Tab-separated table of C-alpha atoms and ligand atoms in Angstrom:
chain	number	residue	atom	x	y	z
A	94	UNK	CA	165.416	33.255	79.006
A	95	UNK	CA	162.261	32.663	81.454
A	96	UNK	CA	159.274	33.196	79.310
A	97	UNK	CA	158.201	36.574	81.163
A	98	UNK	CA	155.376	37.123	78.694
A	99	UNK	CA	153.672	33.646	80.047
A	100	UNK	CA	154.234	34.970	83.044
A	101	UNK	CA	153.278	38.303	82.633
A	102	UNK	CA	150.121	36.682	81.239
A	103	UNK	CA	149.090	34.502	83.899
A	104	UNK	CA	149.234	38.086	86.229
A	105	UNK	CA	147.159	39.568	83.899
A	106	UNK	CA	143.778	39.796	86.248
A	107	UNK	CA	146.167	41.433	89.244
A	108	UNK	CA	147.540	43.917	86.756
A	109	UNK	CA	143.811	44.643	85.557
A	110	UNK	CA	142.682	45.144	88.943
A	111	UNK	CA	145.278	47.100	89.984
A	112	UNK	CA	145.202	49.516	86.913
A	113	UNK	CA	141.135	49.173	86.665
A	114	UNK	CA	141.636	50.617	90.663
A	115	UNK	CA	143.864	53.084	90.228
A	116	UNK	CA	141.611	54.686	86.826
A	117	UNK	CA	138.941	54.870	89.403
A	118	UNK	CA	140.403	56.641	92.477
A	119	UNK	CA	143.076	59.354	90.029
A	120	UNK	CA	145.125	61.556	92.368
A	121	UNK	CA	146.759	64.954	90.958
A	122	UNK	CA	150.172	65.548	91.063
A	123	UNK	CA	151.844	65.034	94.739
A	124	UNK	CA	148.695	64.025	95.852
A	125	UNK	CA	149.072	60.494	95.294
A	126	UNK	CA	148.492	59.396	98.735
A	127	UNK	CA	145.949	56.151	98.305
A	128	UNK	CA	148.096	55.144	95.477
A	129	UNK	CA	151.092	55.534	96.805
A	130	UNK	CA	149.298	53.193	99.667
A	131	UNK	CA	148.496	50.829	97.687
A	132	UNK	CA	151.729	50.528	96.173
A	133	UNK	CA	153.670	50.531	99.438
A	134	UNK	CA	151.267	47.498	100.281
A	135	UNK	CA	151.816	45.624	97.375
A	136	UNK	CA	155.592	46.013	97.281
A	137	UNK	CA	155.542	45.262	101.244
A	138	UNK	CA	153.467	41.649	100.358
A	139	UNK	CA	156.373	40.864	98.586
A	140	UNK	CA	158.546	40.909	101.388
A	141	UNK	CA	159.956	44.360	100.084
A	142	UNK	CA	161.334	47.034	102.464
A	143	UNK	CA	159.597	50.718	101.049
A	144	UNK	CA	160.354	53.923	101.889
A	145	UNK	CA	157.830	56.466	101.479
A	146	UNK	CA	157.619	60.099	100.947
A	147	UNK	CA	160.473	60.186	98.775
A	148	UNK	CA	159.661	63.837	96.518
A	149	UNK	CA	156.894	64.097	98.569
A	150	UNK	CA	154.306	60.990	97.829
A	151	UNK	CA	157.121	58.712	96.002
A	152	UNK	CA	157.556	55.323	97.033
A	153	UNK	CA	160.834	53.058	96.820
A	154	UNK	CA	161.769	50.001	97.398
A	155	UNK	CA	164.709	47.977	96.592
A	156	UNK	CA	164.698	43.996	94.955
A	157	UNK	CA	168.068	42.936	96.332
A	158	UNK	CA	170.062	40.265	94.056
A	159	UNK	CA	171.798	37.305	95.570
A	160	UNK	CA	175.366	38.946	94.301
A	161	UNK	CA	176.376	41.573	94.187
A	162	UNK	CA	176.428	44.103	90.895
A	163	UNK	CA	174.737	46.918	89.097
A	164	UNK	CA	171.650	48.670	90.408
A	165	UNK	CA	169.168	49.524	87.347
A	166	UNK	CA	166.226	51.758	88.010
A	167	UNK	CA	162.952	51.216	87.374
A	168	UNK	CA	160.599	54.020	87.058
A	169	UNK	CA	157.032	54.298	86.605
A	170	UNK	CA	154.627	57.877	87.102
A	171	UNK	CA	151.339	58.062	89.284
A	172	UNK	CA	149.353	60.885	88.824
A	173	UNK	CA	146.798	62.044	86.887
A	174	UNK	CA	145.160	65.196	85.069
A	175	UNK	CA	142.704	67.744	86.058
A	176	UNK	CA	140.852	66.525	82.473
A	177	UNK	CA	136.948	65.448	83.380
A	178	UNK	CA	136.811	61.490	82.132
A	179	UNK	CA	134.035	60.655	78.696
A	180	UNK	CA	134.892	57.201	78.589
A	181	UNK	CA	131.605	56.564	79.595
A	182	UNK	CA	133.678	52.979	81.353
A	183	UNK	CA	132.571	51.016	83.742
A	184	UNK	CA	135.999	51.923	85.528
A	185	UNK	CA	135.696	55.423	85.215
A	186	UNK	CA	136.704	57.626	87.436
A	187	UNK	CA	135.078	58.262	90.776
A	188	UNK	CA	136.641	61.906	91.019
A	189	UNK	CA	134.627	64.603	88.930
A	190	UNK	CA	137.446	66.486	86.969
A	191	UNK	CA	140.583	64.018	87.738
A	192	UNK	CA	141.205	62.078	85.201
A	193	UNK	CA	143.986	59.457	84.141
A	194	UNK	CA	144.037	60.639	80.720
A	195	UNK	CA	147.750	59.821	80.244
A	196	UNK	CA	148.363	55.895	81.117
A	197	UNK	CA	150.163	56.689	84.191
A	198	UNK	CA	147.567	54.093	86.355
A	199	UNK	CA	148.476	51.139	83.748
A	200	UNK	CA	152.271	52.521	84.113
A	201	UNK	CA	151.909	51.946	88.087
A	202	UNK	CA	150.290	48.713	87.559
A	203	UNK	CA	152.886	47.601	84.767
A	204	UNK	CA	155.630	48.583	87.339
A	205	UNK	CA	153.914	46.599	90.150
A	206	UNK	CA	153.911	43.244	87.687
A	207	UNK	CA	157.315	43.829	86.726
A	208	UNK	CA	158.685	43.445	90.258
A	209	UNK	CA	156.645	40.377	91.043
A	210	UNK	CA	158.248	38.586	88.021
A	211	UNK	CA	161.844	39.628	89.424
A	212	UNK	CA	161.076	39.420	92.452
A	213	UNK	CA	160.386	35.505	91.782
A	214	UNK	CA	163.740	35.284	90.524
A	215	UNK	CA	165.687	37.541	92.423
A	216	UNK	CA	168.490	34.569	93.200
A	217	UNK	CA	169.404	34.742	89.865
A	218	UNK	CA	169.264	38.633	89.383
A	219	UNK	CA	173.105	39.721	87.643
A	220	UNK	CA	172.732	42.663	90.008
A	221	UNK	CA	169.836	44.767	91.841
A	222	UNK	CA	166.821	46.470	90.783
A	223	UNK	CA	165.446	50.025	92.287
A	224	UNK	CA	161.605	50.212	91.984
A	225	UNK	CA	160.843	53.640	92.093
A	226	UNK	CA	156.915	54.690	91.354
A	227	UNK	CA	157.218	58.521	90.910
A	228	UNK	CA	154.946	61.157	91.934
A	229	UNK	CA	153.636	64.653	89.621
A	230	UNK	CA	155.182	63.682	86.205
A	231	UNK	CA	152.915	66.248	84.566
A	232	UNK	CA	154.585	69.295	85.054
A	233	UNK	CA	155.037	69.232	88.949
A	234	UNK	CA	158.802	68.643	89.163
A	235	UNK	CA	157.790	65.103	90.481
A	236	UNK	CA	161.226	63.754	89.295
A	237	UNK	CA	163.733	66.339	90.151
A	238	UNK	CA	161.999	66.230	93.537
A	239	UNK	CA	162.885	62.598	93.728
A	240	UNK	CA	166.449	63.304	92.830
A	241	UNK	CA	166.753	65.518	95.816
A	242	UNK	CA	165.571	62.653	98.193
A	243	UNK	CA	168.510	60.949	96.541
A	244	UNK	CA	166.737	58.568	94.900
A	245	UNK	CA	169.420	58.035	92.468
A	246	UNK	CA	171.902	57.341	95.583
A	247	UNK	CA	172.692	54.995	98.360
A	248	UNK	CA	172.855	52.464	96.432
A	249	UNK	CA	173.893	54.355	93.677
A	250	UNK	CA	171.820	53.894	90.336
A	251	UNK	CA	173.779	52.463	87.482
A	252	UNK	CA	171.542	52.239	84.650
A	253	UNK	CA	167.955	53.918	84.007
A	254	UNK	CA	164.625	52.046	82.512
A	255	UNK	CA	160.938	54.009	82.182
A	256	UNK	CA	158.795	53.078	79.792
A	257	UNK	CA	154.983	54.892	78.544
A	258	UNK	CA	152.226	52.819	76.690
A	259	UNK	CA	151.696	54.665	73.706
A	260	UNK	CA	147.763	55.547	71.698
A	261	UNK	CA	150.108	57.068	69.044
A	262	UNK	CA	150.712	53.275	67.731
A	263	UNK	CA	148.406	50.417	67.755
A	264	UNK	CA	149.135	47.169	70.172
A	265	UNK	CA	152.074	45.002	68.706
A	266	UNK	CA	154.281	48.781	68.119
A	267	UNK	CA	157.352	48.888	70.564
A	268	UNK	CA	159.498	52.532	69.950
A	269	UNK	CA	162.911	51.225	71.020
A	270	UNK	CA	165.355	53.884	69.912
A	271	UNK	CA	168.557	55.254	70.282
A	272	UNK	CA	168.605	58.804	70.912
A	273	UNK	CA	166.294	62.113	70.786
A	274	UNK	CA	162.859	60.144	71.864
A	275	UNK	CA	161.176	63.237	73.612
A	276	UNK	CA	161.660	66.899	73.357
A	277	UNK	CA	163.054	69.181	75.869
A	278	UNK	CA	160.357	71.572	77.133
A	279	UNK	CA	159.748	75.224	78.512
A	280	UNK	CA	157.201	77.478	79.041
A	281	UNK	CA	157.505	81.023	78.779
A	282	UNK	CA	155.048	83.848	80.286
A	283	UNK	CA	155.295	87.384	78.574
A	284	UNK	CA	153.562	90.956	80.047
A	285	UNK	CA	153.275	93.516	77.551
A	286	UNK	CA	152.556	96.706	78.937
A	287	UNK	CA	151.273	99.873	77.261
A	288	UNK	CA	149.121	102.788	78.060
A	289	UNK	CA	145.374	102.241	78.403
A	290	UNK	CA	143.112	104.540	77.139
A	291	UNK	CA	139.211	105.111	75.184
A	292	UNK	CA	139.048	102.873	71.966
A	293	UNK	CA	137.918	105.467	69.756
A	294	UNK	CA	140.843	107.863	71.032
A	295	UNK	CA	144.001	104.745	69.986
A	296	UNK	CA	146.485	107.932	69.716
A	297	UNK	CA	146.394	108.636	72.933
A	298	UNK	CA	146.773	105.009	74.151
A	299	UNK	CA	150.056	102.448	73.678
A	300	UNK	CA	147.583	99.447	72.800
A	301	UNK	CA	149.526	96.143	74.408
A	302	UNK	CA	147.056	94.168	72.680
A	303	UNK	CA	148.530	95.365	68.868
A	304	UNK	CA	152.027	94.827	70.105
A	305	UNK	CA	150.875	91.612	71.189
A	306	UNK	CA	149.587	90.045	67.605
A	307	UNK	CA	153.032	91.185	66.129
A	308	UNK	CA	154.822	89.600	68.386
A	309	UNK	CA	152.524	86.390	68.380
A	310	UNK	CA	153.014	86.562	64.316
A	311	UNK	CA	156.578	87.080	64.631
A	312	UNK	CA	157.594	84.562	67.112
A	313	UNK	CA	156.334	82.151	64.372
A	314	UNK	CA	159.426	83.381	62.113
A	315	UNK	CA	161.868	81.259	64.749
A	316	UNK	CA	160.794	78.118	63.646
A	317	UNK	CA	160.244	79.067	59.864
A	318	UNK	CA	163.389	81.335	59.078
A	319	UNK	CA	165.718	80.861	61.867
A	320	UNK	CA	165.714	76.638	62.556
A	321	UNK	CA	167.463	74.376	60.543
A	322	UNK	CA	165.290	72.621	58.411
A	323	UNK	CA	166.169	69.509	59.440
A	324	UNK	CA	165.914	70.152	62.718
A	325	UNK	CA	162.849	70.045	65.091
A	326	UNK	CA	161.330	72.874	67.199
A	327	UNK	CA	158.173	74.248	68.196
A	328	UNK	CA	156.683	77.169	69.510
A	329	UNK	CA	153.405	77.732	70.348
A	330	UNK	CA	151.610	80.865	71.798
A	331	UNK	CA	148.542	78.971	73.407
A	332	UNK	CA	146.869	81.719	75.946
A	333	UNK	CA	146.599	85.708	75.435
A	334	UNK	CA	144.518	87.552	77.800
A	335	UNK	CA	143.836	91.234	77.718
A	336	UNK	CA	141.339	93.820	77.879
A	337	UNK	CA	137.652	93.520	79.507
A	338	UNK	CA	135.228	96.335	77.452
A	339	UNK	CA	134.970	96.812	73.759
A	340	UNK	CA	135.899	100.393	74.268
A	341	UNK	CA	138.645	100.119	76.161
A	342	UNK	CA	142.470	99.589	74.809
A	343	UNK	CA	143.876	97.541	78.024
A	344	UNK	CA	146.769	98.763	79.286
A	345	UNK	CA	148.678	94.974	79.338
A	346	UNK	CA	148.366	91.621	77.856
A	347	UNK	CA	149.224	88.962	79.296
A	348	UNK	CA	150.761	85.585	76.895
A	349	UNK	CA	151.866	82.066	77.921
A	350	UNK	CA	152.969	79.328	75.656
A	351	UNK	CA	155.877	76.424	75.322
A	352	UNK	CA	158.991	75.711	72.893
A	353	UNK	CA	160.085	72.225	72.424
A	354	UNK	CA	163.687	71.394	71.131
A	355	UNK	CA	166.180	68.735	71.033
A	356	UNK	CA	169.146	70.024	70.424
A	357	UNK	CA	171.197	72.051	72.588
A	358	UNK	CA	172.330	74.439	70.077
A	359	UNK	CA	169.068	74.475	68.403
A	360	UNK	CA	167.517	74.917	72.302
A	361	UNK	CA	170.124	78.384	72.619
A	362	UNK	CA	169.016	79.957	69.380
A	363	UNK	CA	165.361	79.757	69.956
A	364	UNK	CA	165.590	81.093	73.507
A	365	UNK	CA	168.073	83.715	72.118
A	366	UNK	CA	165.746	84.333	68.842
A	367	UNK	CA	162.890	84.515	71.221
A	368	UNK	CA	164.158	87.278	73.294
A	369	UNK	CA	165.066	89.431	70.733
A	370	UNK	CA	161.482	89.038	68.904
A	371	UNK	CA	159.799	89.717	72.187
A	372	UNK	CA	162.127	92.303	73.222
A	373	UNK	CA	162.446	93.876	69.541
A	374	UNK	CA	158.636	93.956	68.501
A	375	UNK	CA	157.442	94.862	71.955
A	376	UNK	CA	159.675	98.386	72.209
A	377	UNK	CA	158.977	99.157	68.586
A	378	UNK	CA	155.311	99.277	69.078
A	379	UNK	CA	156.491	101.383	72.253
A	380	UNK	CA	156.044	98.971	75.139
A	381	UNK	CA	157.404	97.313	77.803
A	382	UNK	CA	157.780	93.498	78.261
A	383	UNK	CA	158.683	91.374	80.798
A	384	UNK	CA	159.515	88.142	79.511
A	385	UNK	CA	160.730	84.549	81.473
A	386	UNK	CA	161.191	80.995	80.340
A	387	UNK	CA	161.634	78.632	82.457
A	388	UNK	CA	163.033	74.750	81.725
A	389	UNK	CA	160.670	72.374	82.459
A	390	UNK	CA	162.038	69.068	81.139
A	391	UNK	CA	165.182	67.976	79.258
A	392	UNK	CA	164.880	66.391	76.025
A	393	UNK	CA	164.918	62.606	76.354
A	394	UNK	CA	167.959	61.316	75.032
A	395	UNK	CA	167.829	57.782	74.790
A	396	UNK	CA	171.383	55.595	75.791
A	397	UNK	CA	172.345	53.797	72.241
A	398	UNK	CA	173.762	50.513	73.955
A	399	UNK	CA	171.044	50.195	75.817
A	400	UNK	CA	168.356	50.541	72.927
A	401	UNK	CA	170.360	48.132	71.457
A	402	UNK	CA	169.704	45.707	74.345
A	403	UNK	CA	166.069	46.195	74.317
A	404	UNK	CA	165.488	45.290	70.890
A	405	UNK	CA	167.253	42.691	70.691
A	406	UNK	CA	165.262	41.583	74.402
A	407	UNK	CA	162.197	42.428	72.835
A	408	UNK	CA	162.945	40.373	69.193
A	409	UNK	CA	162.940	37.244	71.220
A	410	UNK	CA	160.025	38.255	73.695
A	411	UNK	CA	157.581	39.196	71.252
A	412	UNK	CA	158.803	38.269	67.912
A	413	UNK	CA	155.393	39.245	66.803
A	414	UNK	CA	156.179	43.035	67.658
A	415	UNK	CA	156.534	45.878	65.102
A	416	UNK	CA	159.570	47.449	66.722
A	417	UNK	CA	160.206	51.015	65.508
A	418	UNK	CA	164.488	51.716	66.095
A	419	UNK	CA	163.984	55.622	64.533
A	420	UNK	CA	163.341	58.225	67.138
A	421	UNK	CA	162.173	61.022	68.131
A	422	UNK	CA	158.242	59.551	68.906
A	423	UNK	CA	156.902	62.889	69.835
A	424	UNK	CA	157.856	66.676	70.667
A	425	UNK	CA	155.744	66.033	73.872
A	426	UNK	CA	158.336	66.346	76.892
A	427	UNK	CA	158.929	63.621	79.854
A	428	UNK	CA	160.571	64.262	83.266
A	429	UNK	CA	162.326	60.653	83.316
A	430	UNK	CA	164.430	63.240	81.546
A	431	UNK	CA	166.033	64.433	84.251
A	432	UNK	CA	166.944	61.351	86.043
A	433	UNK	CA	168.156	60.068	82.258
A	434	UNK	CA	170.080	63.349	82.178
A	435	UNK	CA	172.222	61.682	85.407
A	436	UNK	CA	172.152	58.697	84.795
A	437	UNK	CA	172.067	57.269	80.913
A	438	UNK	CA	169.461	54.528	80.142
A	439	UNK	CA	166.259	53.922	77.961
A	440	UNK	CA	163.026	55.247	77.858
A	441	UNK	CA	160.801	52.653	75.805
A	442	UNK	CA	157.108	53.338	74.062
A	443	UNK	CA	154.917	50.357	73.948
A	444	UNK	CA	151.715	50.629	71.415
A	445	UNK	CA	148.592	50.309	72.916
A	446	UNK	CA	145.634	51.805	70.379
A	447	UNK	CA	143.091	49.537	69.224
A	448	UNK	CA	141.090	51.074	66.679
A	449	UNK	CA	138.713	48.432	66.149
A	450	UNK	CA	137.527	48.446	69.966
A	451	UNK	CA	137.628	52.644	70.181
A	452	UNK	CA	140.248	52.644	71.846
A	453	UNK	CA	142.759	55.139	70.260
A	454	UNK	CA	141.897	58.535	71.610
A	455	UNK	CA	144.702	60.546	72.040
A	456	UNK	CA	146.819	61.161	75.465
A	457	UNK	CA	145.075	63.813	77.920
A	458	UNK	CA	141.991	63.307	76.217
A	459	UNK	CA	138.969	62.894	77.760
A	460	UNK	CA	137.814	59.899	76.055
A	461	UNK	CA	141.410	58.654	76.323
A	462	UNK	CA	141.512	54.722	76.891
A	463	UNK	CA	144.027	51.923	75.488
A	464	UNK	CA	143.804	47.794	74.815
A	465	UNK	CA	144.762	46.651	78.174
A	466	UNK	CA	146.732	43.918	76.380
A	467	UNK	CA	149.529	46.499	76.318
A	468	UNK	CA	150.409	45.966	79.527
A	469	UNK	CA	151.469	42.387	80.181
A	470	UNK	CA	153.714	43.128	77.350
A	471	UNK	CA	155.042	46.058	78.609
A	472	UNK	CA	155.843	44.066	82.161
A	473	UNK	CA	157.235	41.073	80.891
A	474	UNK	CA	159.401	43.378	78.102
A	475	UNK	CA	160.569	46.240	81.427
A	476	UNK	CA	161.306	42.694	83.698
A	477	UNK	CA	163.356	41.011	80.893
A	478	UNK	CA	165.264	44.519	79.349
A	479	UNK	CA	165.953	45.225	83.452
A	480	UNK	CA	168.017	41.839	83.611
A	481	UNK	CA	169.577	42.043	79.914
A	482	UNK	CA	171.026	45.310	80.723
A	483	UNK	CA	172.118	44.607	84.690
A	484	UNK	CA	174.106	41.420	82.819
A	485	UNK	CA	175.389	43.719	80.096
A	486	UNK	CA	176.621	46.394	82.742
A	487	UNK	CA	178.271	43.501	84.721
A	488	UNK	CA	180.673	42.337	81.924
B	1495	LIG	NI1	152.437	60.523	80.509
């Protein structure tokens, strides 16, 4: 095998630069226009035909093999959060209140490696490789929009590879498993309306805001009474908004929160469970509800041949790697989903926390920053998984 993590090495000031750039300049979700520039450039230098505006401010481009045979995809996120930066870096960002909090600027510069090391090799590629550098992964619909563009079409996608550097584990960590890796998401949005009236007069009133807290405390009993124990789910109640005077009962509340799940079943019973709570406590404190959830990713079901593939790629890459084969990694939700959902492939975590150097703030923190040393890894291990599993899926 080429040694990709020499090479991956030697790039290491372009891929610093690059992700160093990007932190500075963040872009929100489908607004990635200078990054989306930059990577259109940098893919062009290569001699790469790009198409932009795929999903809006996506950019593709295609690395062509010298025979022909699969097509893997390989998918990296741009944006970045409306989270104001505390790093107090030199590199910080430039844009008050834009923050990437998340990784997605080393992802984009990982991505941007990975195709210059198979791009050098490309006469020896066992098949084709789709560089696709996504726009508004958090929570924008950046991938399905993508899939509408037919990004998973002409040529047709065989095989799917993403991966996210991960502040969970330190540097060394690689979370290469089969299976549940990320949980399916929704949010839900509830408006419980009763009669408003004069605080010190309740009978007269239908108080939304009572009705709420039951429901709030009984939503809990999904998780506790009605899941599986050995199963996973969450749901969380994270905003309630009603009333504006201490003397007046409001006549609505207003509630928003998420449920995470990975399995189907288990996905059907709390959205079933959860409609009868809301439905149930709301009318017997005598009010109305209205009540939507709404999907917003899959869960993240990682292929089992391919995991195999990767960590048996990364075993020889970086033998000095703590490689972790047991998912799920989080119940935080991904929308790679979706184009995993069509198209099976792997979806790998590579550890980038250093504790020693401060850097192992969470994700969407503001003070969020990783060991840069994650990401050669991360290029050389997406470049050499790519061809393992293009030479698998020719056999
Ligand atoms: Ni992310």
């Amino acid at each position: 095998m080429i040694d990709f993590l020499h090479e991956a090495q030697q790039l290491f000031p372009y891929t610093q630069a690059l992700r160093r750039d990007f932190h500075m300049h963040p872009e929100l979700g489908h607004q990635e226009v200078r990054t989306a520039g930059i990577v259109a450039k940098e893919l062009q230098s290569l001699g790469l035909e790009v198409t932009t505006g795929v999903g809006k401010t996506g950019v593709v481009a295609m690395i062509e093999g010298s025979q022909p045979g699969p097509v893997i995809l390989l998918r990296a996120d741009m944006d970045a959060l409306p989270i104001h930066e505390e790093t107090g870096a030199e590199y910080a960002s430039r844009t008050p209140g834009v923050m990437h909090a998340c990784g997605h600027d080393a992802h984009t510069a990982i991505l941007l490696t990975a195709a210059r090391l198979l791009h050098t090799i490309r006469h020896e590629l066992p098949g084709s490789v789709k560089l696709v550098f996504q726009p508004a992964e958090e929570g924008m619909g950046g991938a399905e929009g993508m899939i509408a563009d037919g990004v998973l079409d002409n040529p047709k996608v065989d095989v799917t590879l993403g991966l996210h550097i991960w502040n969970e584990q330190p540097l060394g960590w690689l979370g290469l498993a089969a299976g549940p890796t990320m949980a399916g998401t929704e949010i839900f949005k509830l408006r419980i309306k009763g009669k408003g009236g004069h605080g010190a007069i309740p009978n007269l009133a239908v108080d939304p805001i009572l009705a709420g807290a039951h429901v709030v405390n009984a939503l809990q009993s999904i998780v506790a009474r009605n899941t599986p124990p050995l199963k996973a789910a969450v749901v969380s109640v994270t905003t309630f908004h009603g009333g504006e005077a201490f003397n007046v009962i409001p006549p609505q509340v207003e509630l928003t929160g998420t449920i995470r799940t990975f399995d189907l079943e288990i996905r059907e019973m709390v959205l079933r469970r959860f409609d009868e709570i809301v439905q149930g406590v709301a009318h017997a404190m005598g009010c109305q509800v209205e009540s939507q959830h709404t999907r917003m990713t899959p869960a993240l079901i990682n292929d089992a041949q391919a995991a195999q593939v990767a960590q048996e790629t990364a075993r020889h890459l970086l033998p000095d790697s703590q490689i972790e084969t047991n998912g799920p990694f989080t119940m935080g939700g991904e929308d790679f989903a979706y184009m995993m959902e069509k198209v099976p492939g792997l979806f790998m975590f590579v550890g980038s926390a250093n504790p020693q150097k401060g850097l192992d703030y969470g994700h969407h923190h503001p003070k969020f920053d990783f060991d840069e040393a994650a990401m050669p890894r991360a290029a050389a291990l997406m470049a050499a998984t790519a061809i393992e599993l293009l030479r698998k899926h020719s056999l």
